[in-house]
Short mmCIF file of C-alpha atoms in Angstrom, two decimals:
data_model
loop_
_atom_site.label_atom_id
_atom_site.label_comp_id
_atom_site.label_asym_id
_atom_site.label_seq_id
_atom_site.Cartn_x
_atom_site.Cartn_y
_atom_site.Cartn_z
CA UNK A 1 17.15 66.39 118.92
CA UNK A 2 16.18 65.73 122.51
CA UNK A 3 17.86 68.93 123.66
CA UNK A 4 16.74 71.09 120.69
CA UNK A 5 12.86 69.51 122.05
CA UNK A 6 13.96 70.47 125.61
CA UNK A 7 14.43 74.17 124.42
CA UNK A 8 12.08 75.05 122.15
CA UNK A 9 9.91 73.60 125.23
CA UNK A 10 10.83 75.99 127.67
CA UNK A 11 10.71 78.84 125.03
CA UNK A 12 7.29 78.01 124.71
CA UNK A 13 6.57 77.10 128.15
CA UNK A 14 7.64 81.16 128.62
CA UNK A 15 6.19 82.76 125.91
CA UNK A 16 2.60 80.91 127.17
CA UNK A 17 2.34 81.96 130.76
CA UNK A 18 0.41 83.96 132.50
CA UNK A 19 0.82 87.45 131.08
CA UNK A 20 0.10 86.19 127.15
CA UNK A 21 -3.12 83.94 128.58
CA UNK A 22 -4.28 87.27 130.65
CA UNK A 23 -3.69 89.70 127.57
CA UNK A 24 -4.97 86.96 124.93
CA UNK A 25 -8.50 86.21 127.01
CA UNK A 26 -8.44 89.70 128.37
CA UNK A 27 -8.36 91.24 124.50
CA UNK A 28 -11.27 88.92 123.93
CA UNK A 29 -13.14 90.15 126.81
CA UNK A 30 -12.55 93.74 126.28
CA UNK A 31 -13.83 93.89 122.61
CA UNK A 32 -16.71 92.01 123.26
CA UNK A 33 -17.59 94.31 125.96
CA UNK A 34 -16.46 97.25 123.99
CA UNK A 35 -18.41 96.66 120.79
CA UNK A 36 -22.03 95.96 122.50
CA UNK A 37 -21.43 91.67 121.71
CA UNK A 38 -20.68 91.52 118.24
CA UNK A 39 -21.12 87.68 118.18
CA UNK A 40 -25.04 88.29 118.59
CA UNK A 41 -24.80 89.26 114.95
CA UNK A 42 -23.47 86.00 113.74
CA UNK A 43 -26.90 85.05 111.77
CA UNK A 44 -26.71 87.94 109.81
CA UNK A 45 -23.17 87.54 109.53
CA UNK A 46 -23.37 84.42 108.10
CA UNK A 47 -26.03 85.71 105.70
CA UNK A 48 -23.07 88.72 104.36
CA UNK A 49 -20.90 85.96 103.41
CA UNK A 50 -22.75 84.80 100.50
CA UNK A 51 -23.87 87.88 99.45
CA UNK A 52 -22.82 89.67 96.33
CA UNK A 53 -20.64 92.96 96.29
CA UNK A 54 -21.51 95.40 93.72
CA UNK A 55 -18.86 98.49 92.74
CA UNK A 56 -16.32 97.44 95.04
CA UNK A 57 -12.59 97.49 95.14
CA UNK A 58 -10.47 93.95 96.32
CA UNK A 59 -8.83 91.33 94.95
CA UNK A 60 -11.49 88.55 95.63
CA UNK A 61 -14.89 87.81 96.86
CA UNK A 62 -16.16 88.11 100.05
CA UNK A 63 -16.45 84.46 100.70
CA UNK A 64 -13.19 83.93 98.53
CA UNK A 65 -11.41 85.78 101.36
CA UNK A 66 -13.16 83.67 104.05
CA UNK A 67 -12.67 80.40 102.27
CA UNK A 68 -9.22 81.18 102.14
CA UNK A 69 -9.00 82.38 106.01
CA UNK A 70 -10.93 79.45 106.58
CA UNK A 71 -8.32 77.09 104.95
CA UNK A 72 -5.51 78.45 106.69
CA UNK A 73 -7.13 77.73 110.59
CA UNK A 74 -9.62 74.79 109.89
CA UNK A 75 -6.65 72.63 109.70
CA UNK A 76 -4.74 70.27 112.21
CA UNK A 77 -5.49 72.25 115.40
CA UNK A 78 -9.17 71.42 114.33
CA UNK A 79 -7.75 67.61 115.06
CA UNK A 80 -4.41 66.80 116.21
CA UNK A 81 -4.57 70.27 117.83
CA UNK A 82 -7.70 68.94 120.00
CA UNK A 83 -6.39 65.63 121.25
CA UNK A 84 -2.99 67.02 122.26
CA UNK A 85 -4.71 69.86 124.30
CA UNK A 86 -6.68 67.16 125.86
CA UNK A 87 -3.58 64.71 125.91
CA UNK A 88 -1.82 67.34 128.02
CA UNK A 89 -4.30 69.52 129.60
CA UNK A 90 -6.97 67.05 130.03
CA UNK A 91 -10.34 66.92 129.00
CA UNK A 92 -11.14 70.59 130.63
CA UNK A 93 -8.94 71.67 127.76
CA UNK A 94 -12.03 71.81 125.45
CA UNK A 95 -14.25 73.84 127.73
CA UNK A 96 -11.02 76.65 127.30
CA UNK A 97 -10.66 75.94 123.49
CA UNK A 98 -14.51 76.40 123.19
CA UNK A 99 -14.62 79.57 125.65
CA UNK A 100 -11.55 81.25 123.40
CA UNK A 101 -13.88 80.81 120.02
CA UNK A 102 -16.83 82.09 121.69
CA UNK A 103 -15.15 85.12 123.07
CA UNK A 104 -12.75 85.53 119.88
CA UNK A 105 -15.45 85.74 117.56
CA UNK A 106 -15.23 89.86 118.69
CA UNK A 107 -11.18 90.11 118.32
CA UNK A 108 -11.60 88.57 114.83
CA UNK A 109 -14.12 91.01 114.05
CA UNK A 110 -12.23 93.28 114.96
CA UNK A 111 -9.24 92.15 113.42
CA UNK A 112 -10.68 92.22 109.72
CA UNK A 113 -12.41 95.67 110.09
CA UNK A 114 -8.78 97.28 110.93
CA UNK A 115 -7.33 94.95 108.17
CA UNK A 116 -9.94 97.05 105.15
CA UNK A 117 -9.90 100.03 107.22
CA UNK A 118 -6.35 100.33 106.75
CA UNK A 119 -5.67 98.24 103.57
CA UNK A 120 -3.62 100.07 100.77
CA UNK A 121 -4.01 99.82 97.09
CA UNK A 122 -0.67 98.94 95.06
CA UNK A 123 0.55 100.23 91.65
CA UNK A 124 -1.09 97.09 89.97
CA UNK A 125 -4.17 97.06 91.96
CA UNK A 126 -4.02 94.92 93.87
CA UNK A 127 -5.22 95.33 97.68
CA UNK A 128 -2.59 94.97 100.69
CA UNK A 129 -3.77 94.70 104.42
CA UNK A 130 -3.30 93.47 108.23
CA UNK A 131 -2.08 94.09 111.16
CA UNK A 132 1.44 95.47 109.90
CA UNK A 133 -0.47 98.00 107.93
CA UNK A 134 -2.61 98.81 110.94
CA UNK A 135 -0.02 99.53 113.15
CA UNK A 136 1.88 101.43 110.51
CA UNK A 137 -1.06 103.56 109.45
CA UNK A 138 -3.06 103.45 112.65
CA UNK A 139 -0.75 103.84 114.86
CA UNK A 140 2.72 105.11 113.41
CA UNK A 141 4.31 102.07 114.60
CA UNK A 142 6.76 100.94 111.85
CA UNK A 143 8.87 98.98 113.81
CA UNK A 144 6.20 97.20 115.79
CA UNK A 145 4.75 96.70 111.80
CA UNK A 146 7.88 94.95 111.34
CA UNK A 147 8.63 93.02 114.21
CA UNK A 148 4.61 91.09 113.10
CA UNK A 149 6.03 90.46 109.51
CA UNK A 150 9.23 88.87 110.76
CA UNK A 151 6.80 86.46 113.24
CA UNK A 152 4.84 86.00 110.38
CA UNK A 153 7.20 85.06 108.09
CA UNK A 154 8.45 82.61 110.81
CA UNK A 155 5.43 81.28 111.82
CA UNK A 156 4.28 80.37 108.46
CA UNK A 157 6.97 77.81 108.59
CA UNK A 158 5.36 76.51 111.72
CA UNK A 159 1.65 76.60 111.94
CA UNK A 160 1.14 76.97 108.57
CA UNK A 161 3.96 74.35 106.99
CA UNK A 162 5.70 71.96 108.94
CA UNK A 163 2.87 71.10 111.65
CA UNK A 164 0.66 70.22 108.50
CA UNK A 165 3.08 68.01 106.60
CA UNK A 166 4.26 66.42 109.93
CA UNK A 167 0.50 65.19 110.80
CA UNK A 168 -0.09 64.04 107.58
CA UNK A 169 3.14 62.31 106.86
CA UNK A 170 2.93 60.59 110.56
CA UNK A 171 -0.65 59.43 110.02
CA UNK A 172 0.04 58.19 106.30
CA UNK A 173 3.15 56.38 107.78
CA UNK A 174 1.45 54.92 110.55
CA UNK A 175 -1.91 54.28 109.20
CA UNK A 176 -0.55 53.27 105.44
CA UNK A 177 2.98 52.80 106.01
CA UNK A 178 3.69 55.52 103.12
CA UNK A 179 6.96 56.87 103.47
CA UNK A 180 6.88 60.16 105.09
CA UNK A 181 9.40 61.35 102.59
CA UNK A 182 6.90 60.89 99.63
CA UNK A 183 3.84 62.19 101.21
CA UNK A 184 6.35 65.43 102.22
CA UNK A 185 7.19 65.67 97.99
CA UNK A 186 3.43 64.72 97.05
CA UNK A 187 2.55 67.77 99.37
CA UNK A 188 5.33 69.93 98.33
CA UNK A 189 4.42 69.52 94.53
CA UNK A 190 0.84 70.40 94.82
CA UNK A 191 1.48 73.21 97.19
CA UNK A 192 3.92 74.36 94.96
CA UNK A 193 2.02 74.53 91.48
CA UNK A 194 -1.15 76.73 93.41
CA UNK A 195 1.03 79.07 95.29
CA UNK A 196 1.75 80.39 91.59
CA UNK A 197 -1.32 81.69 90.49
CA UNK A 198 -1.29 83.78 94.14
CA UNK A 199 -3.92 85.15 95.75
CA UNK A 200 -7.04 84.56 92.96
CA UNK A 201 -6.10 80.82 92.65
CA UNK A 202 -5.07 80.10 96.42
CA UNK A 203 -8.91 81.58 96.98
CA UNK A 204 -10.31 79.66 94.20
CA UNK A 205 -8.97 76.19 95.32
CA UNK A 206 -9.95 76.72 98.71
CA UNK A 207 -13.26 78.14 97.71
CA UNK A 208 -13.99 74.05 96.49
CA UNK A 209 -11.81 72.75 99.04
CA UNK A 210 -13.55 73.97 102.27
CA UNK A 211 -16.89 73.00 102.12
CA UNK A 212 -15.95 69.91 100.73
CA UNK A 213 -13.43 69.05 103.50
CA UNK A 214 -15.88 70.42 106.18
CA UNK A 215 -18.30 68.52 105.76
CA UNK A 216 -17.00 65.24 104.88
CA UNK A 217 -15.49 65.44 108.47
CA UNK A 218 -18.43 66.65 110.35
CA UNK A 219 -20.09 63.47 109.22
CA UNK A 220 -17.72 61.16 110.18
CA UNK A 221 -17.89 62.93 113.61
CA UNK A 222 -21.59 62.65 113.76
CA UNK A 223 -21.41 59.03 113.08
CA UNK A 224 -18.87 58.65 115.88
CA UNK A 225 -21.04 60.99 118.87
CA UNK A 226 -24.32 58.80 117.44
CA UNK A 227 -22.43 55.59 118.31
CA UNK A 228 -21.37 56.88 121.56
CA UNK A 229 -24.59 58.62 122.37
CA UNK A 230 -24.69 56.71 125.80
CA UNK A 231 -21.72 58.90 127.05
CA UNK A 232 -22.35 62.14 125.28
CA UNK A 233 -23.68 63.71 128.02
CA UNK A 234 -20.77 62.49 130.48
CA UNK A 235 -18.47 63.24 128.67
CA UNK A 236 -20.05 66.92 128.33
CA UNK A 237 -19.91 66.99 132.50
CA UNK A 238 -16.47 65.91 132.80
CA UNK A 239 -14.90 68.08 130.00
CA UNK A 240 -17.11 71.10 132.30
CA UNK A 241 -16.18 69.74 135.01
CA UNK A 242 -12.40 69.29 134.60
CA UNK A 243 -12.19 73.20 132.95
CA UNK A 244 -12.40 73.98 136.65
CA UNK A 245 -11.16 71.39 138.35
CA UNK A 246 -8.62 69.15 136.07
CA UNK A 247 -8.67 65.41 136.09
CA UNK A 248 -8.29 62.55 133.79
CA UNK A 249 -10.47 60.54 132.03
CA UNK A 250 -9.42 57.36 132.78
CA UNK A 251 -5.97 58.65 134.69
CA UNK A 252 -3.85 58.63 132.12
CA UNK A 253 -3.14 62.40 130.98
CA UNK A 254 -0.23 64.46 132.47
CA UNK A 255 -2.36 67.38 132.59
CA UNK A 256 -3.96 68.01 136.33
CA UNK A 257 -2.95 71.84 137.06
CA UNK A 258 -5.20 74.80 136.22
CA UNK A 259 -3.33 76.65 134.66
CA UNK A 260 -1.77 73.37 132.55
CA UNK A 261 -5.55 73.12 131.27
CA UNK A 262 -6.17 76.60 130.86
CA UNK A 263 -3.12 76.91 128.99
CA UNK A 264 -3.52 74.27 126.78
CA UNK A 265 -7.07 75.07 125.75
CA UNK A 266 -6.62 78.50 124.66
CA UNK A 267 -3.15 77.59 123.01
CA UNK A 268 -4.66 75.40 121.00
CA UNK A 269 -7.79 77.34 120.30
CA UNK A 270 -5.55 80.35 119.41
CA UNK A 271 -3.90 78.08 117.13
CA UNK A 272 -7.39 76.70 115.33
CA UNK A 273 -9.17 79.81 114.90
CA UNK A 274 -6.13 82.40 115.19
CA UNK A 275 -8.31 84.68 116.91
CA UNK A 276 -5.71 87.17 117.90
CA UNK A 277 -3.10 86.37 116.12
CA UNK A 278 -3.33 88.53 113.23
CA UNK A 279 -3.02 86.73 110.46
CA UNK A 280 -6.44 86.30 108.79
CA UNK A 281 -6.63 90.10 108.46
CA UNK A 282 -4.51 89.67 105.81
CA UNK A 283 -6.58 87.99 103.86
CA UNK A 284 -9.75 89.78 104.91
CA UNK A 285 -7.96 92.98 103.65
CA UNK A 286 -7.66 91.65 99.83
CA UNK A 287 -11.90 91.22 99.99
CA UNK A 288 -14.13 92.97 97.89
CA UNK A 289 -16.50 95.00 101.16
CA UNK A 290 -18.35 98.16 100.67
CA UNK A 291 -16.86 99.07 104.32
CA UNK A 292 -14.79 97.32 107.02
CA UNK A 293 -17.64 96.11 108.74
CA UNK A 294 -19.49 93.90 106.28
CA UNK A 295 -15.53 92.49 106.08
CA UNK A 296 -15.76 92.24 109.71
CA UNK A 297 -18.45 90.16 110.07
CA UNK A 298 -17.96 87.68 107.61
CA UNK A 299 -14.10 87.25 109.29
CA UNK A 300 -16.24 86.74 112.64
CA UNK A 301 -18.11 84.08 111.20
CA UNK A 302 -14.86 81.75 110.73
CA UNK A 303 -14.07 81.59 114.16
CA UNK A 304 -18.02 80.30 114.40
CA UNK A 305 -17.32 77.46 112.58
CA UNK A 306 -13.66 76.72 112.98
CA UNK A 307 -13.84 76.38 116.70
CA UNK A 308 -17.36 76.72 117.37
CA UNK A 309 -18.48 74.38 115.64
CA UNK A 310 -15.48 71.88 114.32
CA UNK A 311 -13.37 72.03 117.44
CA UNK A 312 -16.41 71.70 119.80
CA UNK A 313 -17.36 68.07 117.38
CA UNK A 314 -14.19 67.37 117.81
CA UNK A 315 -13.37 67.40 121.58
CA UNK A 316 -17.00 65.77 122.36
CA UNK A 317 -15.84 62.74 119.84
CA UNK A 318 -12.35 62.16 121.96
CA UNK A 319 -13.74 62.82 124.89
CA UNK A 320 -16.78 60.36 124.79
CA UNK A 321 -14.63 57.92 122.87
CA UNK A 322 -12.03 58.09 125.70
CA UNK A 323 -15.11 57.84 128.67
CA UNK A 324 -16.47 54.94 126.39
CA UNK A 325 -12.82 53.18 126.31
CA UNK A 326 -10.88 53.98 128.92
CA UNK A 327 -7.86 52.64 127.82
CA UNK A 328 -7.32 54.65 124.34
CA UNK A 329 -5.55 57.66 126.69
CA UNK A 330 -2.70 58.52 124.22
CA UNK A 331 0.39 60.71 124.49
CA UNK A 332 -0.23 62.56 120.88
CA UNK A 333 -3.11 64.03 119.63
CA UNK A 334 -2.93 62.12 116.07
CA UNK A 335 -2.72 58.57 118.22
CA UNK A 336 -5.93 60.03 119.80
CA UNK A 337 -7.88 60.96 116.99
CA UNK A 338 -6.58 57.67 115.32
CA UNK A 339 -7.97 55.61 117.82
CA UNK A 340 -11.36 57.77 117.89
CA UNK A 341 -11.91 57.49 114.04
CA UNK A 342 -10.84 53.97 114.43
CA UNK A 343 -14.31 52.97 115.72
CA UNK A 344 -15.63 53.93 112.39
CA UNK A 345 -16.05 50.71 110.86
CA UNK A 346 -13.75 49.66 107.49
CA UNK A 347 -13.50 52.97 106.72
CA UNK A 348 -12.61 54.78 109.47
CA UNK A 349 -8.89 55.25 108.67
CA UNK A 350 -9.68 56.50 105.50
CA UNK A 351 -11.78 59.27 106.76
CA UNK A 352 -9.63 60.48 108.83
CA UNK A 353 -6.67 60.35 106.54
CA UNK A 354 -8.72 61.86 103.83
CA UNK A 355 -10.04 64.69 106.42
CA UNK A 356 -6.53 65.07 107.81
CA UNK A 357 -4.72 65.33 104.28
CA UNK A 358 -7.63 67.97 102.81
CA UNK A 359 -7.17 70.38 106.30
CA UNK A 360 -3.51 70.23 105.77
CA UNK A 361 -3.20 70.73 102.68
CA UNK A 362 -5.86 73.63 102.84
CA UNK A 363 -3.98 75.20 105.88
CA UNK A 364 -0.70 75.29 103.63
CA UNK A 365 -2.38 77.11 100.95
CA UNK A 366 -3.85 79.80 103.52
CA UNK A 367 -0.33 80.04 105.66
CA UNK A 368 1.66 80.59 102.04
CA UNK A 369 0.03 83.26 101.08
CA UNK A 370 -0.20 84.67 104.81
CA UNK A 371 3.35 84.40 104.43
CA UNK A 372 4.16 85.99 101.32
CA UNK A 373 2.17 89.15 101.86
CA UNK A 374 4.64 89.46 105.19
CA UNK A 375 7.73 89.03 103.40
CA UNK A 376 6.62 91.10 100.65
CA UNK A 377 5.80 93.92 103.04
CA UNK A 378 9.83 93.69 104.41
CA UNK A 379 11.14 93.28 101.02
CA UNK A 380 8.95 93.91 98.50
CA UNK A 381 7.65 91.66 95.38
CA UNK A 382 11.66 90.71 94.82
CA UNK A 383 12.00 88.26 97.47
CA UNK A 384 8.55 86.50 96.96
CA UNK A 385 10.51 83.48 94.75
CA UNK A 386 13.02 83.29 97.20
CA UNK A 387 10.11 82.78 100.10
CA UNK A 388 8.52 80.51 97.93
CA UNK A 389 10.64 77.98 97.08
CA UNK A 390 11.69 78.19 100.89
CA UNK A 391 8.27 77.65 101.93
CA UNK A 392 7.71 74.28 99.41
CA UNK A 393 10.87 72.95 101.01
CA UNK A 394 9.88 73.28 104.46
CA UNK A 395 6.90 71.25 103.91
CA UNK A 396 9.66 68.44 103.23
CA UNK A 397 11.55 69.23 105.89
CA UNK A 398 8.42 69.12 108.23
CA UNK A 399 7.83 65.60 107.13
CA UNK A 400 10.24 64.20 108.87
CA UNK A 401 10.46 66.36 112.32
CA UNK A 402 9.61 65.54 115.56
CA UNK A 403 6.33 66.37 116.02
CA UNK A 404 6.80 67.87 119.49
CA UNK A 405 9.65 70.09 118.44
CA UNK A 406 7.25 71.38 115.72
CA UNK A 407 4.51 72.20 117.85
CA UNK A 408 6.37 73.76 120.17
CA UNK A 409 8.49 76.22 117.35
CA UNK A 410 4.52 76.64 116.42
CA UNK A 411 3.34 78.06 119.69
CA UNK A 412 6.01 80.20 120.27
CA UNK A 413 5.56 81.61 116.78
CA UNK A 414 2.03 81.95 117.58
CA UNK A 415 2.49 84.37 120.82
CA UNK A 416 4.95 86.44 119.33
CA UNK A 417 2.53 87.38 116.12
CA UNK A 418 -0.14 87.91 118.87
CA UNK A 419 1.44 90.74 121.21
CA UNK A 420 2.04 93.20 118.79
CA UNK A 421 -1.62 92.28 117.10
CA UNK A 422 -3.07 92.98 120.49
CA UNK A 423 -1.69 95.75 121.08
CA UNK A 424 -3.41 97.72 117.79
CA UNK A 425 -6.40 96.22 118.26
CA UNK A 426 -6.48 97.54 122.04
CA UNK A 427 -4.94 100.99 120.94
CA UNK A 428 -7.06 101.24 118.11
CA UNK A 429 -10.22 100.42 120.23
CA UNK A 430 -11.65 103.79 119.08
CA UNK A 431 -11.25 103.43 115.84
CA UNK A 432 -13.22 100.12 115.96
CA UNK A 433 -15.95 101.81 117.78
CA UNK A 434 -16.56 104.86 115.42
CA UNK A 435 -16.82 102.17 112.75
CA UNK A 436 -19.13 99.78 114.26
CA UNK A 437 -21.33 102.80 115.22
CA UNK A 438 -21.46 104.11 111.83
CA UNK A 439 -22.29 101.09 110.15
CA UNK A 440 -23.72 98.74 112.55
CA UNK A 441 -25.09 100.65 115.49
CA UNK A 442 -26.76 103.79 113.48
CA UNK A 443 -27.09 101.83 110.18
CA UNK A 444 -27.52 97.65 110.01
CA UNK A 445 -24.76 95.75 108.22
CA UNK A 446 -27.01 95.50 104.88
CA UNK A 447 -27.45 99.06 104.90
CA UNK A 448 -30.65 99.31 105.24
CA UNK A 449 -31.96 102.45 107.63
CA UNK A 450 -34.21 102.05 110.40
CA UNK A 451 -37.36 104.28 110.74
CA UNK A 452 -36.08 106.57 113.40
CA UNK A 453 -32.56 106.97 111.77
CA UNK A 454 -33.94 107.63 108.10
CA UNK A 455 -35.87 110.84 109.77
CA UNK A 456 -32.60 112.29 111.05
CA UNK A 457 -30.56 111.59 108.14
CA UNK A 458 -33.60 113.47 105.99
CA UNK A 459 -33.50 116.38 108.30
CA UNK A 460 -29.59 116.36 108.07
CA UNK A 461 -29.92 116.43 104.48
CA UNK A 462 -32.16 118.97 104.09
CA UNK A 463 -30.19 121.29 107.05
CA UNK A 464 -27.31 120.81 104.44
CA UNK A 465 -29.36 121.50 101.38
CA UNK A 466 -30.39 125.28 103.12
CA UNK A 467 -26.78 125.94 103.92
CA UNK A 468 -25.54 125.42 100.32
CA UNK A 469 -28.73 127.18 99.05
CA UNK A 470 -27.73 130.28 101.53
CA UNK A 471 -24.01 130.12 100.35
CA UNK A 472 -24.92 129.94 96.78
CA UNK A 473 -27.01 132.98 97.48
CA UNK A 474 -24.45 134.95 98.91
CA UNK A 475 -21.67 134.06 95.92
CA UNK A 476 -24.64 135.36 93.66
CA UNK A 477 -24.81 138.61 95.28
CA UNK A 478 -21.07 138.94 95.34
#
């Protein structure tokens, strides 16, 4: 086990270096630049995602599709995800996380209009979308197309299976002293029994499950930054100051090289809001949206809250719980966020059991049917069974990994789904501006038409009306 650790260490420690950080962050700046700061739309955004869709084609809601994106990422990189980043990169690990949101908020815009832009309609109606029919489609690509479903596939066994049932099962062990094997079959079961009504009742669970789960955290982090309001705003300046300039809180993280922080931080924010990665596309593809836009900007929005919000709450509770106490430095990021919750009087554990169990369980639902959509696009609808009772067992067999090994399998899955993702989003640049100028520059996303742009289109209309009048004149005469 410690050699199989070693290697899938340095396979990550390659696969995260320089050129993947560059194209990752670079992506992010590009888009932004490119399409005139789509984040500055975010209230509006937010607005589209509870609004109703009339005479539109998809397989569920608008906020269905979010709810379900949202269950897959806001999961244990919202937690564990956070401490180890700040375990091993330090606290200027959270400045990076945070920065990656901010500026991802444009590739996952992005992202979802390419997923309905490109989305195909099946025999049975139902709507298929993402990156692999993007660069199919987009860009003629098929093998590219197929190299993303194969990481996919793979990678839902990581970030989306065994990383959730590991953090559970450790902190139930730990915390509870539950056998890990019966929290992986408790999991496995309930996993199991959604994942058959697909799509429609993955989206409806998570639908309830989200805000629920959300919130319920966000309190007991409130609680936590209101009893450590003293060191809020130092820990604030360190977790600046160590972006730039890496040190410890209380000297004991191995993290104290730039590029250890910088590479920890957007790791880890890749992996909570999966900005890049390509796989809430797939998701955003099956939504009911007039146009890819609308889709667009409600698939912006859950990078807002996933790392925006949750993961900035998050590193400001471990890092002012670690400036408050010194001494809780921990090697893991569950220790970490045990000790942090573990402030929270009586019921501190609980929360962050309950919290931990409801994200992971969540992300599972999200990463299955993430999953099966890849599989399905290598093999068709035959092989979904197959994938499925594979994917129930790995949440078993996740249980009772190491938890390094896992995380590491989890990042490298999580670069490998990203190049070929970047690369249609940066070849399809143009395609993303013509549609963000049609519907968002020249017309607002609730389609309503400005003054100035109402005249034109009028004039249009009626240039168009005199040229069939003229040709209808002319058949007449004929």
């Amino acid at each position: 086990m410690e050699q199989f650790v070693e290697i899938t260490e340095m396979i990550s420690g390659a696969l995260w270096g320089y050129p993947l950080i560059v194209l990752l962050v670079g992506t992010h700046i590009f888009l932004t630049i490119r399409l005139r700061i789509p984040q500055r739309h975010i209230i509006k955004a937010i607005k589209l995602t509870f609004a109703k869709e009339q005479g539109t084609q998809g397989d569920v809601s608008a906020f269905g599709a979010l709810a379900t994106a949202l269950a897959a990422t806001i999961g244990t990189g919202n937690l564990v995800g956070v401490g180890t980043a700040i375990a091993l990169g330090g606290p200027g690990a959270v400045f990076w996380c945070w920065l990656t949101g901010v500026l991802g908020m444009a590739t996952k815009y992005s992202e979802g209009l390419l997923a309905v832009k490109f989305r195909v309609k099946t025999e049975n109606g139902e709507m298929l979308g993402g990156p692999m029919y993007a660069l199919e489609r987009g860009l003629g690509m098929k093998w590219l197309a197929i190299l993303f479903s194969v990481f996919t596939a793979i990678a839902a066994f990581g970030i989306g299976n065994m990383v959730q049932a590991n953090a559970v099962a450790d902190l139930l062990y730990t915390d509870f002293n539950q056998p890990t094997y019966v929290t992986g079959i408790i999991i496995t079961t309930l996993v199991g029994l959604v994942m058959l009504g697909g799509v429609k009742s993955i989206s409806k669970v998570c639908s309830l499950l989200v805000p629920f789960m959300a919130l319920f955290y966000i309190l007991g982090c409130i609680y936590i930054i209101c009893c450590n309001h003293a060191h809020i705003w130092a820990a604030i300046s360190l977790i600046v100051r160590s972006a730039f300039n890496p040190e410890a809180a209380g000297g004991g993280f191995v993290g104290g090289v730039l590029i250890t922080t910088i590479r920890y931080g957007v790791a880890r924010g890749l992996f909570s809001n999966e900005s890049g990665m390509g796989s809430a596309p797939i998701v955003a593809a099956a939504a009911k949206a007039k146009n890819p836009v609308r889709q667009a900007l409600v698939s912006m929005t859950g990078t807002f809250w996933d790392t925006v919000i949750i993961c900035a709450m998050t590193g400001i509770v471990l890092v002012s719980c670690l400036v408050a106490y010194p001494g809780m430095e921990c090697s893991q990021g569950t220790g970490m966020m045990r000790a942090a919750f573990g402030t929270i009087p009586v019921v501190g554990s609980i929360v962050l059991a309950v919290g931990l169990f409801t994200f992971a369980f969540s992300t599972l639902l999200g990463w299955s049917y993430y999953g099966e959509k890849a599989i399905e696009y290598l093999g068709g609808k035959k092989v979904i069974l197959l994938y499925r009772i594979l994917f129930v067992i790995g949440v078993f067999v996740g249980s009772i990994l190491s938890l390094k090994a896992v995380w590491n399998i989890a990042d490298s899955m999580n670069a490998l789904m990203a190049i070929p993702n970047l690369i249609s989003l940066l070849l399809l640049s143009n395609v993303l501006v013509k549609e963000t100028r049609k519907y968002l520059w020249k017309k607002n996303k609730l389609g309503v038409w400005n003054k100035h742009d109402l005249e034109i289109e009028k004039l249009e209309h009626e240039r168009k009306l005199k040229q069939a009048r003229r040709r209808q004149a002319r058949l007449e005469k004929q």
